[in-house]
Tab-separated table of N, CA and C in Angstrom:
chain	number	residue	atom	x	y	z
A	1	PRO	N	3.953	-18.516	-11.302
A	1	PRO	CA	2.799	-19.394	-11.512
A	1	PRO	C	1.626	-18.651	-12.166
A	2	VAL	N	0.731	-19.384	-12.765
A	2	VAL	CA	-0.466	-18.786	-13.365
A	2	VAL	C	-1.197	-17.983	-12.295
A	3	GLY	N	-1.602	-16.778	-12.672
A	3	GLY	CA	-2.329	-15.904	-11.753
A	3	GLY	C	-1.455	-14.910	-11.014
A	4	THR	N	-0.132	-15.066	-11.084
A	4	THR	CA	0.783	-14.117	-10.443
A	4	THR	C	0.564	-12.733	-11.053
A	5	PRO	N	0.514	-11.687	-10.233
A	5	PRO	CA	0.343	-10.349	-10.800
A	5	PRO	C	1.504	-9.972	-11.724
A	6	VAL	N	1.173	-9.392	-12.865
A	6	VAL	CA	2.150	-8.812	-13.790
A	6	VAL	C	2.143	-7.326	-13.494
A	7	ARG	N	3.311	-6.773	-13.199
A	7	ARG	CA	3.390	-5.378	-12.755
A	7	ARG	C	4.100	-4.504	-13.787
A	8	ALA	N	3.639	-3.282	-13.926
A	8	ALA	CA	4.255	-2.339	-14.860
A	8	ALA	C	5.690	-2.058	-14.437
A	9	ALA	N	6.592	-2.075	-15.401
A	9	ALA	CA	8.010	-1.825	-15.122
A	9	ALA	C	8.273	-0.359	-14.799
A	10	ALA	N	7.446	0.531	-15.331
A	10	ALA	CA	7.610	1.968	-15.106
A	10	ALA	C	6.262	2.639	-15.344
A	11	ALA	N	6.166	3.879	-14.938
A	11	ALA	CA	4.931	4.639	-15.136
A	11	ALA	C	4.692	4.902	-16.616
A	12	GLY	N	3.409	4.989	-16.991
A	12	GLY	CA	3.076	5.292	-18.373
A	12	GLY	C	1.595	5.175	-18.619
A	13	ARG	N	1.242	5.099	-19.901
A	13	ARG	CA	-0.154	4.993	-20.318
A	13	ARG	C	-0.335	3.720	-21.124
A	14	VAL	N	-1.395	2.976	-20.838
A	14	VAL	CA	-1.693	1.750	-21.576
A	14	VAL	C	-2.183	2.155	-22.967
A	15	VAL	N	-1.449	1.717	-24.000
A	15	VAL	CA	-1.820	2.061	-25.372
A	15	VAL	C	-2.450	0.875	-26.094
A	16	TYR	N	-2.348	-0.322	-25.506
A	16	TYR	CA	-3.007	-1.494	-26.084
A	16	TYR	C	-3.317	-2.477	-24.965
A	17	SER	N	-4.515	-3.039	-25.008
A	17	SER	CA	-4.929	-4.079	-24.084
A	17	SER	C	-5.904	-4.964	-24.838
A	18	GLY	N	-5.420	-6.124	-25.288
A	18	GLY	CA	-6.286	-6.983	-26.083
A	18	GLY	C	-5.594	-8.259	-26.514
A	19	SER	N	-6.212	-8.934	-27.468
A	19	SER	CA	-5.672	-10.215	-27.939
A	19	SER	C	-5.627	-10.304	-29.465
A	20	ALA	N	-5.690	-9.166	-30.147
A	20	ALA	CA	-5.735	-9.172	-31.610
A	20	ALA	C	-4.367	-9.344	-32.268
A	21	LEU	N	-3.275	-9.104	-31.540
A	21	LEU	CA	-1.938	-9.265	-32.120
A	21	LEU	C	-1.513	-10.720	-31.989
A	22	LYS	N	-1.402	-11.408	-33.095
A	22	LYS	CA	-1.085	-12.833	-33.082
A	22	LYS	C	0.286	-13.097	-32.459
A	23	GLY	N	0.372	-14.185	-31.698
A	23	GLY	CA	1.630	-14.600	-31.120
A	23	GLY	C	1.911	-14.086	-29.725
A	24	TYR	N	0.996	-13.286	-29.164
A	24	TYR	CA	1.215	-12.728	-27.829
A	24	TYR	C	0.116	-13.084	-26.835
A	25	GLY	N	-0.943	-13.732	-27.275
A	25	GLY	CA	-2.064	-14.017	-26.388
A	25	GLY	C	-2.692	-12.727	-25.899
A	26	GLU	N	-3.137	-12.721	-24.660
A	26	GLU	CA	-3.672	-11.504	-24.038
A	26	GLU	C	-2.486	-10.585	-23.760
A	27	LEU	N	-2.490	-9.409	-24.350
A	27	LEU	CA	-1.324	-8.520	-24.362
A	27	LEU	C	-1.672	-7.153	-23.804
A	28	VAL	N	-0.735	-6.596	-23.016
A	28	VAL	CA	-0.842	-5.221	-22.533
A	28	VAL	C	0.441	-4.499	-22.957
A	29	ILE	N	0.286	-3.324	-23.566
A	29	ILE	CA	1.440	-2.498	-23.953
A	29	ILE	C	1.327	-1.165	-23.234
A	30	VAL	N	2.422	-0.774	-22.568
A	30	VAL	CA	2.476	0.488	-21.837
A	30	VAL	C	3.508	1.390	-22.514
A	31	LYS	N	3.084	2.596	-22.874
A	31	LYS	CA	4.001	3.584	-23.446
A	31	LYS	C	4.469	4.475	-22.305
A	32	HIS	N	5.788	4.554	-22.146
A	32	HIS	CA	6.356	5.299	-21.018
A	32	HIS	C	6.704	6.736	-21.385
A	33	ASP	N	7.132	6.942	-22.616
A	33	ASP	CA	7.442	8.276	-23.131
A	33	ASP	C	7.509	8.160	-24.645
A	34	GLU	N	8.077	9.144	-25.310
A	34	GLU	CA	8.125	9.103	-26.779
A	34	GLU	C	9.115	8.066	-27.299
A	35	THR	N	9.958	7.506	-26.432
A	35	THR	CA	10.990	6.566	-26.860
A	35	THR	C	10.702	5.132	-26.443
A	36	TYR	N	10.245	4.927	-25.210
A	36	TYR	CA	10.156	3.576	-24.650
A	36	TYR	C	8.718	3.088	-24.459
A	37	LEU	N	8.552	1.782	-24.689
A	37	LEU	CA	7.321	1.096	-24.310
A	37	LEU	C	7.683	-0.302	-23.825
A	38	THR	N	6.779	-0.874	-23.055
A	38	THR	CA	6.947	-2.252	-22.602
A	38	THR	C	5.723	-3.051	-23.012
A	39	ALA	N	5.963	-4.326	-23.317
A	39	ALA	CA	4.888	-5.227	-23.724
A	39	ALA	C	4.893	-6.442	-22.810
A	40	TYR	N	3.705	-6.885	-22.433
A	40	TYR	CA	3.513	-7.985	-21.498
A	40	TYR	C	2.518	-8.960	-22.132
A	41	GLY	N	2.979	-10.128	-22.554
A	41	GLY	CA	2.125	-11.051	-23.272
A	41	GLY	C	1.876	-12.364	-22.550
A	42	TYR	N	0.930	-13.133	-23.076
A	42	TYR	CA	0.499	-14.435	-22.557
A	42	TYR	C	-0.143	-14.323	-21.178
A	43	ASN	N	-0.915	-13.268	-21.003
A	43	ASN	CA	-1.603	-13.086	-19.726
A	43	ASN	C	-2.870	-13.935	-19.655
A	44	ARG	N	-3.207	-14.337	-18.435
A	44	ARG	CA	-4.481	-15.036	-18.209
A	44	ARG	C	-5.617	-14.027	-18.236
A	45	ARG	N	-5.336	-12.874	-17.623
A	45	ARG	CA	-6.359	-11.837	-17.517
A	45	ARG	C	-5.674	-10.480	-17.554
A	46	ARG	N	-6.246	-9.550	-18.320
A	46	ARG	CA	-5.739	-8.186	-18.375
A	46	ARG	C	-6.483	-7.343	-17.337
A	47	LEU	N	-5.745	-6.598	-16.530
A	47	LEU	CA	-6.351	-5.758	-15.497
A	47	LEU	C	-6.370	-4.288	-15.899
A	48	ALA	N	-5.552	-3.909	-16.879
A	48	ALA	CA	-5.473	-2.528	-17.344
A	48	ALA	C	-6.104	-2.422	-18.726
A	49	GLU	N	-6.772	-1.308	-18.953
A	49	GLU	CA	-7.431	-1.057	-20.230
A	49	GLU	C	-6.752	0.094	-20.955
A	50	GLU	N	-6.961	0.153	-22.266
A	50	GLU	CA	-6.378	1.231	-23.062
A	50	GLU	C	-6.774	2.579	-22.479
A	51	GLY	N	-5.781	3.454	-22.375
A	51	GLY	CA	-6.000	4.790	-21.824
A	51	GLY	C	-5.690	4.901	-20.346
A	52	ASP	N	-5.610	3.772	-19.638
A	52	ASP	CA	-5.296	3.818	-18.207
A	52	ASP	C	-3.887	4.363	-17.987
A	53	ARG	N	-3.739	5.175	-16.959
A	53	ARG	CA	-2.415	5.610	-16.511
A	53	ARG	C	-1.987	4.637	-15.421
A	54	VAL	N	-0.740	4.175	-15.499
A	54	VAL	CA	-0.227	3.235	-14.507
A	54	VAL	C	1.063	3.771	-13.913
A	55	SER	N	1.333	3.365	-12.691
A	55	SER	CA	2.589	3.680	-12.010
A	55	SER	C	3.461	2.445	-11.995
A	56	ALA	N	4.748	2.638	-11.801
A	56	ALA	CA	5.653	1.496	-11.674
A	56	ALA	C	5.156	0.600	-10.553
A	57	GLY	N	5.042	-0.690	-10.833
A	57	GLY	CA	4.609	-1.649	-9.824
A	57	GLY	C	3.124	-1.932	-9.804
A	58	ASP	N	2.334	-1.161	-10.542
A	58	ASP	CA	0.891	-1.429	-10.596
A	58	ASP	C	0.634	-2.771	-11.275
A	59	ALA	N	-0.309	-3.535	-10.743
A	59	ALA	CA	-0.717	-4.787	-11.381
A	59	ALA	C	-1.516	-4.442	-12.630
A	60	ILE	N	-1.047	-4.943	-13.793
A	60	ILE	CA	-1.718	-4.641	-15.057
A	60	ILE	C	-2.309	-5.890	-15.703
A	61	ALA	N	-1.936	-7.069	-15.182
A	61	ALA	CA	-2.430	-8.334	-15.740
A	61	ALA	C	-2.100	-9.456	-14.764
A	62	GLU	N	-2.463	-10.686	-15.157
A	62	GLU	CA	-2.102	-11.885	-14.401
A	62	GLU	C	-1.420	-12.860	-15.352
A	63	VAL	N	-0.353	-13.503	-14.876
A	63	VAL	CA	0.395	-14.463	-15.688
A	63	VAL	C	-0.536	-15.564	-16.190
A	64	GLY	N	-0.352	-15.918	-17.459
A	64	GLY	CA	-1.116	-17.000	-18.071
A	64	GLY	C	-0.186	-18.091	-18.576
A	65	VAL	N	-0.626	-18.817	-19.583
A	65	VAL	CA	0.202	-19.878	-20.171
A	65	VAL	C	0.567	-19.495	-21.597
A	66	GLY	N	1.765	-19.931	-22.014
A	66	GLY	CA	2.244	-19.654	-23.357
A	66	GLY	C	1.995	-20.815	-24.290
A	67	PRO	N	2.622	-20.780	-25.459
A	67	PRO	CA	2.431	-21.825	-26.462
A	67	PRO	C	2.791	-23.224	-25.975
A	68	ALA	N	3.727	-23.331	-25.039
A	68	ALA	CA	4.133	-24.640	-24.514
A	68	ALA	C	3.203	-25.126	-23.406
A	69	GLN	N	2.104	-24.397	-23.186
A	69	GLN	CA	1.119	-24.730	-22.152
A	69	GLN	C	1.732	-24.749	-20.751
A	70	LYS	N	2.692	-23.856	-20.531
A	70	LYS	CA	3.309	-23.665	-19.211
A	70	LYS	C	3.190	-22.194	-18.849
A	71	PRO	N	3.199	-21.881	-17.543
A	71	PRO	CA	3.139	-20.475	-17.139
A	71	PRO	C	4.328	-19.702	-17.716
A	72	VAL	N	4.029	-18.537	-18.286
A	72	VAL	CA	5.092	-17.720	-18.880
A	72	VAL	C	4.604	-16.277	-18.998
A	73	LEU	N	5.552	-15.357	-18.924
A	73	LEU	CA	5.284	-13.957	-19.235
A	73	LEU	C	6.228	-13.562	-20.359
A	74	HIS	N	5.689	-13.111	-21.463
A	74	HIS	CA	6.513	-12.545	-22.533
A	74	HIS	C	6.666	-11.076	-22.200
A	75	PHE	N	7.919	-10.624	-22.004
A	75	PHE	CA	8.193	-9.241	-21.627
A	75	PHE	C	9.161	-8.638	-22.629
A	76	GLU	N	8.836	-7.466	-23.126
A	76	GLU	CA	9.707	-6.753	-24.055
A	76	GLU	C	9.816	-5.302	-23.635
A	77	ILE	N	11.001	-4.756	-23.842
A	77	ILE	CA	11.183	-3.306	-23.808
A	77	ILE	C	11.548	-2.911	-25.229
A	78	ARG	N	10.876	-1.877	-25.735
A	78	ARG	CA	11.186	-1.388	-27.074
A	78	ARG	C	11.596	0.078	-26.984
A	79	ARG	N	12.684	0.385	-27.686
A	79	ARG	CA	13.192	1.762	-27.784
A	79	ARG	C	13.033	2.181	-29.235
A	80	ALA	N	12.267	3.213	-29.465
A	80	ALA	CA	11.995	3.683	-30.825
A	80	ALA	C	11.512	2.541	-31.717
A	81	GLY	N	10.688	1.662	-31.153
A	81	GLY	CA	10.076	0.578	-31.905
A	81	GLY	C	10.905	-0.677	-32.050
A	82	LYS	N	12.139	-0.658	-31.588
A	82	LYS	CA	13.013	-1.824	-31.730
A	82	LYS	C	13.257	-2.470	-30.361
A	83	PRO	N	13.191	-3.813	-30.293
A	83	PRO	CA	13.419	-4.481	-29.003
A	83	PRO	C	14.850	-4.270	-28.507
A	84	VAL	N	14.981	-4.087	-27.199
A	84	VAL	CA	16.289	-3.939	-26.560
A	84	VAL	C	16.403	-4.952	-25.422
A	85	ASP	N	17.615	-5.228	-25.005
A	85	ASP	CA	17.870	-6.154	-23.904
A	85	ASP	C	17.377	-5.523	-22.597
A	86	PRO	N	16.350	-6.099	-21.972
A	86	PRO	CA	15.822	-5.487	-20.742
A	86	PRO	C	16.822	-5.502	-19.586
A	87	LEU	N	17.763	-6.417	-19.596
A	87	LEU	CA	18.726	-6.483	-18.488
A	87	LEU	C	19.598	-5.233	-18.412
A	88	ARG	N	19.722	-4.525	-19.518
A	88	ARG	CA	20.530	-3.297	-19.529
A	88	ARG	C	19.768	-2.088	-18.982
A	89	LEU	N	18.453	-2.233	-18.863
A	89	LEU	CA	17.631	-1.097	-18.445
A	89	LEU	C	16.962	-1.272	-17.098
A	90	LEU	N	16.709	-2.500	-16.697
A	90	LEU	CA	16.027	-2.749	-15.434
A	90	LEU	C	17.028	-2.883	-14.303
A	91	PRO	N	16.624	-2.544	-13.085
A	91	PRO	CA	17.538	-2.712	-11.954
A	91	PRO	C	17.851	-4.189	-11.728
A	92	ALA	N	19.039	-4.456	-11.243
A	92	ALA	CA	19.445	-5.843	-10.949
A	92	ALA	C	18.591	-6.373	-9.811
A	93	SER	N	18.213	-7.646	-9.900
A	93	SER	CA	17.437	-8.254	-8.821
A	93	SER	C	18.399	-8.826	-7.790
A	94	GLU	N	17.922	-8.883	-6.583
A	94	GLU	CA	18.767	-9.407	-5.498
A	94	GLU	C	18.472	-10.841	-5.226
């Protein structure tokens, strides 16, 4: 639902926190190392700012609404700049 905390998938540094990238709404990007980053879009409110260090599970934003005017979180994992299937990298949910 709108307002649900959006949590960092892994530890890293916030390299972008803003709304200037078209198509993502309020966006937070966390760089985890030289290979991986995660992007979290369509937030209602960003809680993390550029330069912040975050740990896995830290609240970095709040869920907002997407283009269909429904609650949504756009989540991406990128490896060397290219999107990858997050299901192959994240732990299985129970």
